[in-house]
Coordinates of C-alpha atoms and ligand atoms in Angstrom, one line a residue:
Chain A
M1 CA -9.1 31.7 -9.9
S2 CA -12.1 33.9 -9.3
D3 CA -13.4 33.5 -12.8
I4 CA -14.8 30.1 -11.9
T5 CA -18.5 30.4 -11.2
T6 CA -21.1 28.3 -9.4
K7 CA -22.7 27.8 -12.8
M8 CA -19.5 26.3 -14.2
I9 CA -19.4 23.8 -11.4
I10 CA -23.0 22.9 -12.0
D11 CA -22.4 22.5 -15.7
C12 CA -19.3 20.3 -15.3
V13 CA -21.1 18.0 -12.8
R14 CA -23.9 17.7 -15.4
E15 CA -21.4 16.9 -18.0
V16 CA -19.1 14.4 -16.2
A17 CA -21.6 12.7 -13.8
R18 CA -24.9 13.3 -15.8
R19 CA -26.5 14.8 -12.6
D20 CA -28.5 17.9 -12.3
V21 CA -27.5 19.7 -9.2
S22 CA -28.2 23.1 -7.8
G23 CA -25.9 25.5 -6.1
D24 CA -26.4 24.0 -2.7
T25 CA -26.5 20.3 -3.5
D26 CA -23.8 18.1 -2.0
I27 CA -22.3 16.8 -5.2
F28 CA -20.8 13.7 -3.5
T29 CA -24.2 12.7 -2.2
A30 CA -25.4 13.2 -5.7
G31 CA -23.0 10.6 -7.0
V32 CA -19.8 12.4 -7.9
D33 CA -16.6 10.4 -7.1
S34 CA -12.9 10.9 -7.4
L35 CA -12.8 10.1 -11.1
A36 CA -15.7 12.5 -11.8
V37 CA -13.7 15.2 -9.9
L38 CA -10.8 14.4 -12.1
R39 CA -12.9 14.9 -15.3
C40 CA -14.5 18.0 -13.8
R41 CA -11.2 19.5 -13.1
A42 CA -10.0 18.9 -16.6
L43 CA -13.1 20.6 -18.0
L44 CA -12.7 23.7 -15.8
K45 CA -9.1 23.9 -16.9
K46 CA -10.3 23.8 -20.5
W47 CA -12.8 26.5 -19.9
T48 CA -10.7 28.8 -17.8
G49 CA -7.1 27.7 -18.0
V50 CA -7.1 27.2 -14.2
K51 CA -6.3 23.9 -12.5
V52 CA -8.4 23.7 -9.4
P53 CA -6.8 21.6 -6.6
G54 CA -8.8 18.5 -5.8
H55 CA -9.3 19.3 -2.1
V56 CA -11.6 22.3 -2.8
F57 CA -14.2 19.9 -4.3
F58 CA -14.1 17.6 -1.2
G59 CA -13.9 20.5 1.2
G60 CA -16.6 22.7 -0.5
R61 CA -18.9 19.8 -1.3
T62 CA -21.6 22.0 -3.0
P63 CA -21.1 24.1 -6.1
E64 CA -21.4 27.3 -4.0
G65 CA -19.1 25.9 -1.3
I66 CA -16.5 25.0 -3.9
V67 CA -16.5 28.4 -5.5
D68 CA -16.2 30.0 -2.0
L69 CA -13.2 27.8 -1.2
I70 CA -11.6 28.7 -4.5
G71 CA -12.0 32.3 -3.6
A72 CA -10.6 31.7 -0.1
D73 CA -7.6 29.7 -1.5
N74 CA -6.9 32.6 -3.9
A75 CA -7.2 35.3 -1.2
G76 CA -4.7 33.4 0.9
R77 CA -2.0 33.3 -1.7
Chain B
M1 CA -15.9 -14.5 22.5
L2 CA -13.6 -11.8 23.8
V3 CA -14.9 -8.3 23.1
V4 CA -12.4 -5.4 23.3
E5 CA -13.8 -1.9 23.8
D6 CA -11.6 0.9 22.5
S7 CA -9.2 -1.6 21.0
P8 CA -5.6 -0.7 20.5
L9 CA -5.8 -2.3 17.0
Y10 CA -7.5 0.9 15.9
S11 CA -4.7 3.0 17.1
A12 CA -2.0 4.2 14.7
E13 CA -0.2 5.5 17.7
F14 CA -0.1 2.0 19.3
F15 CA 1.6 0.6 16.2
A16 CA 4.1 3.5 16.2
T17 CA 5.0 3.5 19.8
G18 CA 3.6 0.4 21.5
D19 CA 4.1 -3.3 21.1
P20 CA 1.4 -4.7 18.7
W21 CA 3.4 -8.0 18.3
S22 CA 2.9 -8.9 22.0
Y23 CA -0.7 -7.8 22.0
L24 CA -1.5 -10.0 19.0
A25 CA 0.5 -12.9 20.5
Q26 CA -1.8 -12.7 23.6
L27 CA -4.9 -12.7 21.4
R28 CA -3.5 -15.7 19.5
R29 CA -3.1 -17.6 22.7
E30 CA -6.2 -16.5 24.6
A31 CA -8.8 -15.4 22.0
P32 CA -7.7 -16.3 18.4
V33 CA -11.0 -14.9 17.1
S34 CA -12.1 -11.7 18.9
L35 CA -14.3 -8.6 18.5
H36 CA -12.9 -5.1 18.6
R37 CA -15.1 -2.0 19.1
R38 CA -14.6 1.7 18.9
A39 CA -16.6 4.4 20.7
D40 CA -18.3 5.5 17.4
G41 CA -19.8 2.0 16.9
Y42 CA -17.3 0.7 14.3
E43 CA -16.5 -2.9 15.1
F44 CA -14.5 -5.7 13.5
Y45 CA -13.6 -9.3 14.2
A46 CA -9.9 -10.0 14.3
L47 CA -8.4 -13.3 13.1
T48 CA -4.9 -14.0 14.5
K49 CA -4.1 -17.6 13.7
H50 CA -2.3 -18.6 10.5
A51 CA -4.9 -21.3 9.7
D52 CA -7.9 -18.9 10.3
V53 CA -6.3 -16.1 8.3
H54 CA -5.6 -18.5 5.4
A55 CA -9.1 -19.9 5.6
A56 CA -10.5 -16.4 5.4
Y57 CA -8.3 -15.4 2.5
V58 CA -9.5 -18.3 0.3
D59 CA -13.2 -18.0 1.1
H60 CA -14.1 -15.6 -1.6
T61 CA -17.8 -16.3 -1.5
R62 CA -18.5 -15.5 2.1
L63 CA -16.0 -12.7 2.5
S64 CA -16.1 -9.7 0.2
S65 CA -13.4 -7.2 -0.6
A66 CA -15.8 -4.7 -2.2
Y67 CA -16.4 -2.8 1.1
G68 CA -12.8 -1.8 1.4
T69 CA -9.7 -3.6 2.7
M70 CA -8.7 -1.1 5.3
V71 CA -10.5 -0.3 8.6
D72 CA -11.9 3.1 7.9
G73 CA -13.9 6.0 9.1
S74 CA -17.4 4.8 8.1
Y75 CA -18.8 2.1 10.3
L76 CA -21.7 1.3 8.1
P77 CA -20.6 -1.1 5.4
R78 CA -20.6 0.9 2.2
K79 CA -19.2 0.3 -1.3
D80 CA -17.5 3.2 -3.0
S81 CA -17.2 4.0 -6.7
A82 CA -14.0 1.9 -7.1
S83 CA -15.8 -1.3 -5.8
G84 CA -15.8 -3.9 -8.5
R85 CA -13.6 -1.8 -10.8
M86 CA -10.2 -1.9 -8.9
L87 CA -8.5 -5.1 -8.2
I88 CA -8.1 -4.7 -4.4
V89 CA -11.8 -4.0 -3.9
A90 CA -13.3 -6.3 -6.6
D91 CA -15.1 -9.6 -6.0
Q92 CA -15.7 -12.3 -8.6
P93 CA -16.4 -12.2 -11.5
E94 CA -15.1 -8.6 -12.0
H95 CA -11.9 -9.4 -10.2
A96 CA -10.8 -12.1 -12.7
A97 CA -11.6 -10.0 -15.7
I98 CA -9.4 -7.1 -14.4
K99 CA -6.6 -9.3 -13.1
K100 CA -6.0 -11.1 -16.4
P101 CA -4.8 -8.1 -18.4
V102 CA -3.0 -6.5 -15.5
K103 CA -1.1 -9.7 -14.9
A104 CA -0.4 -10.3 -18.6
G105 CA 0.8 -6.7 -19.2
G106 CA 2.7 -6.0 -16.1
F107 CA 3.7 -9.2 -14.4
N108 CA 4.9 -11.6 -17.1
R109 CA 8.4 -13.1 -17.4
T110 CA 9.9 -10.5 -19.7
M111 CA 8.6 -7.7 -17.4
L112 CA 10.1 -9.4 -14.4
A113 CA 13.5 -9.7 -16.0
R114 CA 13.5 -6.0 -17.0
I115 CA 12.4 -5.0 -13.6
G116 CA 15.1 -7.0 -12.0
E117 CA 17.8 -5.3 -14.1
T118 CA 16.5 -1.8 -13.4
V119 CA 16.1 -2.4 -9.7
R120 CA 19.6 -3.8 -9.4
R121 CA 21.0 -0.8 -11.3
N122 CA 19.1 1.6 -9.0
I123 CA 20.2 -0.1 -5.8
R124 CA 23.8 -0.1 -6.9
T125 CA 23.7 3.6 -7.8
A126 CA 22.2 4.4 -4.4
L127 CA 24.8 2.3 -2.5
D128 CA 27.8 3.5 -4.7
G129 CA 26.9 7.0 -3.7
L130 CA 27.7 6.4 -0.1
A131 CA 31.1 6.5 1.5
V132 CA 32.3 5.2 4.9
G133 CA 31.5 7.8 7.5
D134 CA 28.4 9.2 5.8
R135 CA 25.3 9.5 7.9
V136 CA 22.0 9.4 6.1
D137 CA 18.3 8.7 6.6
F138 CA 18.1 5.3 4.9
S139 CA 14.3 5.5 4.6
R140 CA 14.7 8.6 2.3
V141 CA 18.1 8.1 0.7
V142 CA 18.2 4.4 -0.2
A143 CA 14.8 2.8 0.4
P144 CA 13.0 4.5 -2.6
A145 CA 15.5 2.8 -4.9
L146 CA 13.6 -0.4 -4.6
P147 CA 10.2 0.5 -6.1
M148 CA 11.7 3.2 -8.4
G149 CA 12.8 0.6 -11.1
V150 CA 9.4 -1.1 -10.9
L151 CA 7.6 2.1 -11.8
E152 CA 10.1 2.9 -14.5
V153 CA 9.4 -0.4 -16.2
L154 CA 5.7 -0.9 -15.6
F155 CA 4.8 2.7 -16.5
G156 CA 7.6 3.3 -19.0
I157 CA 8.8 6.5 -17.4
G158 CA 12.1 8.0 -16.4
A159 CA 13.6 8.1 -13.0
T160 CA 12.5 11.7 -12.4
D161 CA 8.8 11.0 -13.1
A162 CA 9.1 7.8 -11.1
G163 CA 10.4 9.9 -8.2
H164 CA 7.4 12.3 -8.4
L165 CA 5.0 9.4 -8.5
L166 CA 6.6 7.9 -5.5
E167 CA 6.3 11.0 -3.5
R168 CA 2.6 11.4 -4.3
T169 CA 1.6 7.8 -3.4
R170 CA 3.6 8.1 -0.3
T171 CA 1.4 11.0 0.7
M172 CA -1.7 8.9 0.0
I173 CA -0.9 6.0 2.3
G174 CA 1.0 8.0 4.9
Y175 CA -1.4 10.9 5.0
R176 CA -2.1 10.4 8.7
D177 CA 1.6 10.6 9.4
A178 CA 2.9 14.1 9.9
A179 CA 6.3 13.0 8.7
Y180 CA 4.9 12.6 5.2
V181 CA 2.7 15.6 4.8
G182 CA 2.4 19.1 6.1
G183 CA -0.8 21.1 6.7
S184 CA -4.2 19.5 6.4
S185 CA -3.8 15.8 5.9
L186 CA -7.0 15.0 4.2
D187 CA -6.5 17.8 1.7
S188 CA -3.0 16.4 0.9
L189 CA -4.5 13.0 0.4
V190 CA -7.1 14.0 -2.1
D191 CA -4.7 16.3 -4.0
A192 CA -2.1 13.6 -4.2
Q193 CA -4.6 11.0 -5.4
L194 CA -5.8 13.3 -8.2
E195 CA -2.3 14.1 -9.2
V196 CA -1.5 10.5 -9.6
L197 CA -4.7 9.8 -11.5
D198 CA -3.9 12.8 -13.8
F199 CA -0.4 11.5 -14.4
I200 CA -1.6 8.0 -15.2
E201 CA -4.3 9.4 -17.6
E202 CA -1.6 11.4 -19.5
L203 CA 0.5 8.2 -19.8
I204 CA -2.6 6.3 -21.1
D205 CA -3.3 9.1 -23.7
D206 CA 0.4 9.0 -24.8
R207 CA 0.3 5.3 -25.3
I208 CA -3.0 5.4 -27.2
A209 CA -1.5 7.9 -29.5
S210 CA 1.7 6.0 -30.0
G211 CA 0.2 2.5 -30.1
A212 CA 3.0 1.2 -27.8
D213 CA 1.9 -1.8 -25.7
D214 CA 5.3 -2.9 -24.4
D215 CA 4.7 -2.2 -20.7
M216 CA 1.8 -2.4 -18.3
I217 CA 0.4 1.0 -18.9
G218 CA 0.7 0.5 -22.7
M219 CA -1.2 -2.7 -22.5
L220 CA -4.0 -1.1 -20.5
A221 CA -4.0 1.8 -23.0
Q222 CA -4.5 -0.5 -26.0
L223 CA -7.4 -2.2 -24.2
V224 CA -9.0 1.2 -23.6
A225 CA -8.4 2.1 -27.3
S226 CA -10.0 -1.1 -28.5
G227 CA -13.0 -0.7 -26.1
A228 CA -12.1 -3.9 -24.2
M229 CA -11.6 -1.9 -20.9
S230 CA -13.1 1.3 -19.8
R231 CA -10.8 4.3 -19.2
D232 CA -11.9 4.4 -15.5
V233 CA -10.9 0.8 -14.9
A234 CA -7.5 1.3 -16.5
L235 CA -6.9 4.4 -14.4
L236 CA -8.0 2.8 -11.1
N237 CA -5.8 -0.2 -11.6
G238 CA -2.9 1.8 -12.7
L239 CA -3.4 3.6 -9.4
N240 CA -3.7 0.3 -7.5
V241 CA -0.4 -1.0 -8.8
A242 CA 1.4 2.3 -8.2
V243 CA 0.3 2.5 -4.6
G244 CA 0.7 -1.2 -3.9
G245 CA 4.2 -1.1 -5.4
N246 CA 5.5 2.1 -3.9
E247 CA 4.3 2.0 -0.3
T248 CA 5.5 -1.5 0.7
T249 CA 9.0 -2.5 -0.3
P250 CA 10.7 0.7 0.9
H251 CA 9.4 -0.1 4.4
T252 CA 10.5 -3.7 4.0
A253 CA 14.0 -2.5 3.1
S254 CA 14.2 -0.2 6.1
L255 CA 13.2 -3.0 8.4
V256 CA 15.7 -5.4 6.7
V257 CA 18.5 -2.9 7.6
T258 CA 17.4 -2.7 11.3
T259 CA 17.1 -6.5 11.4
I260 CA 20.6 -7.0 10.0
D261 CA 22.0 -4.5 12.5
A262 CA 20.3 -6.4 15.4
E263 CA 21.2 -9.9 14.0
R264 CA 24.8 -9.5 12.8
D265 CA 25.9 -13.1 13.5
Q266 CA 23.1 -14.4 11.4
W267 CA 23.7 -11.8 8.6
R268 CA 27.3 -13.2 8.4
G269 CA 25.8 -16.4 7.0
V270 CA 24.4 -14.5 4.0
V271 CA 27.6 -12.5 3.5
D272 CA 29.7 -15.8 3.6
G273 CA 27.3 -17.5 1.2
R274 CA 26.2 -20.2 3.7
V275 CA 22.6 -18.9 3.5
G276 CA 21.0 -18.2 0.2
A277 CA 19.7 -14.7 -0.4
D278 CA 16.4 -16.3 -1.5
V279 CA 16.0 -18.2 1.8
A280 CA 16.9 -15.1 3.8
T281 CA 14.4 -13.0 1.8
Q282 CA 11.5 -15.3 2.8
E283 CA 12.4 -14.8 6.5
F284 CA 12.8 -11.0 6.0
L285 CA 9.3 -11.0 4.5
R286 CA 7.9 -13.0 7.4
W287 CA 9.7 -11.0 10.0
T288 CA 8.8 -7.6 8.6
S289 CA 5.1 -8.3 7.5
T290 CA 4.9 -4.9 5.9
N291 CA 1.2 -5.1 5.3
S292 CA -0.1 -5.9 8.8
Y293 CA -3.7 -6.9 8.0
V294 CA -6.5 -6.7 5.4
Q295 CA -10.2 -6.3 5.9
R296 CA -13.2 -8.1 4.5
L297 CA -17.0 -8.0 5.0
S298 CA -18.9 -11.2 5.6
V299 CA -21.7 -11.5 3.1
A300 CA -22.9 -14.7 4.8
D301 CA -22.3 -16.3 8.2
F302 CA -18.7 -17.3 8.3
E303 CA -17.5 -20.1 10.5
V304 CA -13.8 -19.8 11.6
G305 CA -11.8 -21.0 14.6
G306 CA -14.8 -22.6 16.2
Q307 CA -16.8 -19.3 16.1
V308 CA -19.5 -18.0 13.8
I309 CA -19.0 -14.5 12.5
P310 CA -22.5 -13.2 11.5
E311 CA -23.3 -12.0 8.1
G312 CA -22.6 -8.2 7.6
S313 CA -19.5 -8.1 9.9
F314 CA -16.1 -6.6 9.2
V315 CA -13.4 -9.2 9.5
T316 CA -9.7 -8.4 9.8
L317 CA -7.0 -10.9 8.7
W318 CA -3.8 -10.2 10.7
N319 CA -0.9 -11.2 8.5
M320 CA 1.6 -10.0 11.1
S321 CA 0.1 -12.3 13.7
A322 CA -0.2 -15.3 11.4
N323 CA 3.5 -14.8 10.6
R324 CA 4.4 -15.4 14.2
D325 CA 2.0 -18.3 14.8
E326 CA 3.6 -20.9 17.1
D327 CA 1.6 -23.7 15.5
V328 CA 3.2 -23.0 12.1
F329 CA 6.7 -21.6 12.9
E330 CA 9.3 -22.9 15.3
R331 CA 10.8 -20.2 17.4
P332 CA 8.2 -17.8 15.9
D333 CA 9.5 -14.8 17.8
E334 CA 13.0 -15.1 16.6
F335 CA 14.5 -14.1 13.3
V336 CA 16.0 -17.2 11.8
V337 CA 17.8 -16.2 8.6
D338 CA 18.0 -19.8 7.2
R339 CA 14.4 -20.9 8.2
R340 CA 13.4 -23.8 6.0
D341 CA 10.0 -24.4 4.5
N342 CA 8.9 -20.9 5.4
K343 CA 5.1 -20.6 5.3
Q344 CA 5.1 -16.8 5.6
I345 CA 1.8 -15.2 4.5
A346 CA 3.0 -11.6 4.1
F347 CA 1.4 -11.4 0.6
G348 CA -1.9 -12.9 1.6
A349 CA -3.5 -15.9 -0.2
G350 CA -6.2 -16.8 -2.6
M351 CA -7.3 -14.8 -5.6
H352 CA -6.3 -11.4 -4.1
R353 CA -2.8 -12.7 -3.2
C354 CA -0.5 -9.8 -3.9
I355 CA -0.1 -9.6 -7.7
G356 CA 3.2 -7.9 -7.1
A357 CA 4.6 -10.7 -4.9
P358 CA 7.2 -11.9 -7.5
V359 CA 8.2 -8.3 -8.0
A360 CA 8.4 -7.5 -4.3
T361 CA 10.4 -10.7 -3.6
L362 CA 12.8 -9.8 -6.5
E363 CA 13.3 -6.3 -5.1
V364 CA 14.0 -7.5 -1.6
Q365 CA 16.2 -10.3 -2.7
T366 CA 18.2 -8.0 -5.0
F367 CA 18.7 -5.6 -2.1
V368 CA 19.9 -8.4 0.1
E369 CA 22.3 -9.7 -2.5
E370 CA 23.7 -6.2 -3.2
L371 CA 24.1 -5.6 0.6
A372 CA 25.9 -8.9 1.0
E373 CA 28.3 -8.1 -1.8
W374 CA 28.9 -4.5 -0.7
D375 CA 32.2 -3.7 1.0
R376 CA 30.4 -1.3 3.3
A377 CA 27.4 -1.7 5.6
F378 CA 24.7 0.3 7.5
E379 CA 24.9 0.7 11.2
V380 CA 21.8 2.1 12.9
V381 CA 22.9 5.1 14.9
A382 CA 19.6 6.4 16.4
P383 CA 16.2 4.8 17.3
P384 CA 14.2 4.6 14.1
R385 CA 10.9 6.4 13.8
R386 CA 8.0 4.1 13.1
L387 CA 5.2 5.0 10.7
Y388 CA 1.9 6.0 12.3
S389 CA -0.2 3.4 10.8
N390 CA -1.9 0.1 11.9
F391 CA -2.0 -1.0 8.2
M392 CA 1.6 -0.6 7.1
L393 CA 4.6 -1.5 9.3
G394 CA 7.4 0.8 8.3
L395 CA 9.8 3.5 9.2
T396 CA 9.6 7.2 8.4
E397 CA 13.1 7.8 9.7
L398 CA 16.1 5.5 9.9
Q399 CA 19.4 7.2 10.7
V400 CA 22.3 5.1 9.7
E401 CA 26.1 5.5 9.4
V402 CA 28.0 3.9 6.5
V403 CA 30.8 1.7 8.0
K404 CA 33.2 -0.8 6.5
A405 CA 31.5 -4.2 6.0
K406 CA 34.1 -5.7 8.3
A407 CA 33.1 -3.4 11.1
L408 CA 29.6 -4.9 11.1
V409 CA 30.5 -8.6 10.6
A410 CA 34.0 -9.0 11.9
Ligands
HEM1 C1 6.7 -6.5 0.7 C2 5.9 -5.9 -0.2 C3 4.5 -6.2 -0.3 C4 3.6 -6.7 0.6 C5 3.9 -7.2 2.0 C6 2.3 -6.8 -0.1 C7 1.1 -7.3 0.5 C8 -0.1 -7.5 -0.2 C9 -1.2 -8.2 0.4 C10 -1.3 -8.8 1.7 C11 -2.2 -8.1 -0.6 C12 -3.6 -8.8 -0.5 C13 -4.6 -7.8 -0.2 C14 -6.0 -8.4 0.0 O1 -6.1 -9.7 0.0 O2 -7.0 -7.7 0.2 C15 -1.7 -7.4 -1.7 C16 -2.4 -7.1 -2.9 C17 -1.9 -6.3 -3.9 N1 -0.6 -5.8 -4.1 FE1 0.9 -6.2 -2.8 N2 2.4 -6.3 -1.3 C18 3.7 -5.9 -1.5 C19 4.3 -5.4 -2.7 C20 3.6 -5.1 -3.9 C21 4.1 -4.6 -5.1 C22 5.6 -4.4 -5.3 C23 3.1 -4.4 -6.0 C24 3.1 -3.8 -7.4 C25 4.2 -3.7 -8.1 C26 1.9 -4.7 -5.3 C27 0.6 -4.6 -5.8 C28 -0.5 -5.1 -5.2 C29 -1.8 -5.1 -5.9 C30 -2.2 -4.4 -7.2 C31 -2.7 -5.8 -5.0 C32 -4.2 -6.1 -5.3 C33 -4.3 -7.5 -5.8 C34 -5.7 -8.1 -5.9 O3 -6.6 -7.6 -5.2 O4 -5.9 -9.0 -6.7 N3 2.2 -5.1 -4.0 N4 -0.4 -7.0 -1.4

């Protein structure tokens, strides 16, 4: 899962929610909702083949936080 | 007005281990409209009388559903992104526009007939698989047979997929209950919700590709294809129906079984055919009141029960209390299997009245009919475990032994 980068999260938020965010923006405060997460997840899967569990979005909250959590989830497996 | 600090109505534990019925009966007698506070500042008004609950249900202009229908973490009224796009949290005019196609596609006569057949088949299969002497957890082994057939028909899926869908929605509603989920509960909630949405989205894409519109999901898919409905709205309402359908009737069924066990003499009337299954079903619905309350937000001052609830307040409508109101029901605290003119309000009232009410009634009645015909019966052999929730009244464990029918009603 480590191929998912902060930039990819930022790109997918731009694509699905039409919002420009930076690495440390809380994407939910910026207007991302469950359906946007659904779309974002589908995009990441298309780009990398990896299906990211939903809770890392809600737990990580910022693009950087999300990438950190993906790494942590991965390390724990 | 009575103000209750640290109210037990907030406490899932109170509903699982205490006696909410008595507490609500006391409120009904002494303070039919009351205010309940929590330490963090959240507060809501509680309506406990049948007449007040009904009046609140039908006042769609002063009471809004858009701020959520469950008492929740955030104490500042806040809409979320589903508001106005999903039936349960939509006000007029959006509500009517969504309800029309969902009702036409999922809850018409033909659908109801197909659902009835499928539900009966599933219940028979579950009961036939049990032999005298078997000990099982009814809530896991038999109860899911009720909503299973509904999912199969509305979503056009097989029993295996329906089973997966059931498990996921169960996690969503019961996420605070350790019996339903392991690990971090909030994580399981969001993962489960996304899985359900993913699944529904796949179904919609399949139906758009095939053009089939002969079930609810197909009908929604064709509306998406023609541009009459947005994909998000179709998804959210597919989710609403799946959750509403799955997380209610299994609990009702479990409580039907404990009620029969406790009221064997009355049950004999149904078995003998002296009491119609339809009449008994209404009383089971009143007695179990599976969905204990719903919440609204007052968007104007709202006068009820001789009190004025100010604009901007959360208001809770207690179905379970209304269903035991002494002004409406004789012997309200007794189960009366042949109760006539039953004014139970388990499905709510007004424009949000449960869209699945005919389906739920059919499920419960079919279950009652099949139990009455069965040559075996369930005997409760251990104290059931109640769901940790103030919103759904149900059981997460119900140990029963299968006995000969004659052993229960000699
Ligand atoms: C015994 C079983 C059930 C009970 C006690 C129950 C109870 C309720 C209640 C009280 C409401 C009104 C909510 C409000 O006013 O805010 C409601 C709405 C709803 N129910 Fe049920 N329900 C049951 C079964 C079902 C089934 C089987 C389905 C679907 C197949 C379903 C789907 C829904 C939906 C989609 C809504 C939202 C309707 C709207 O807002 O217009 N329910 N239910």
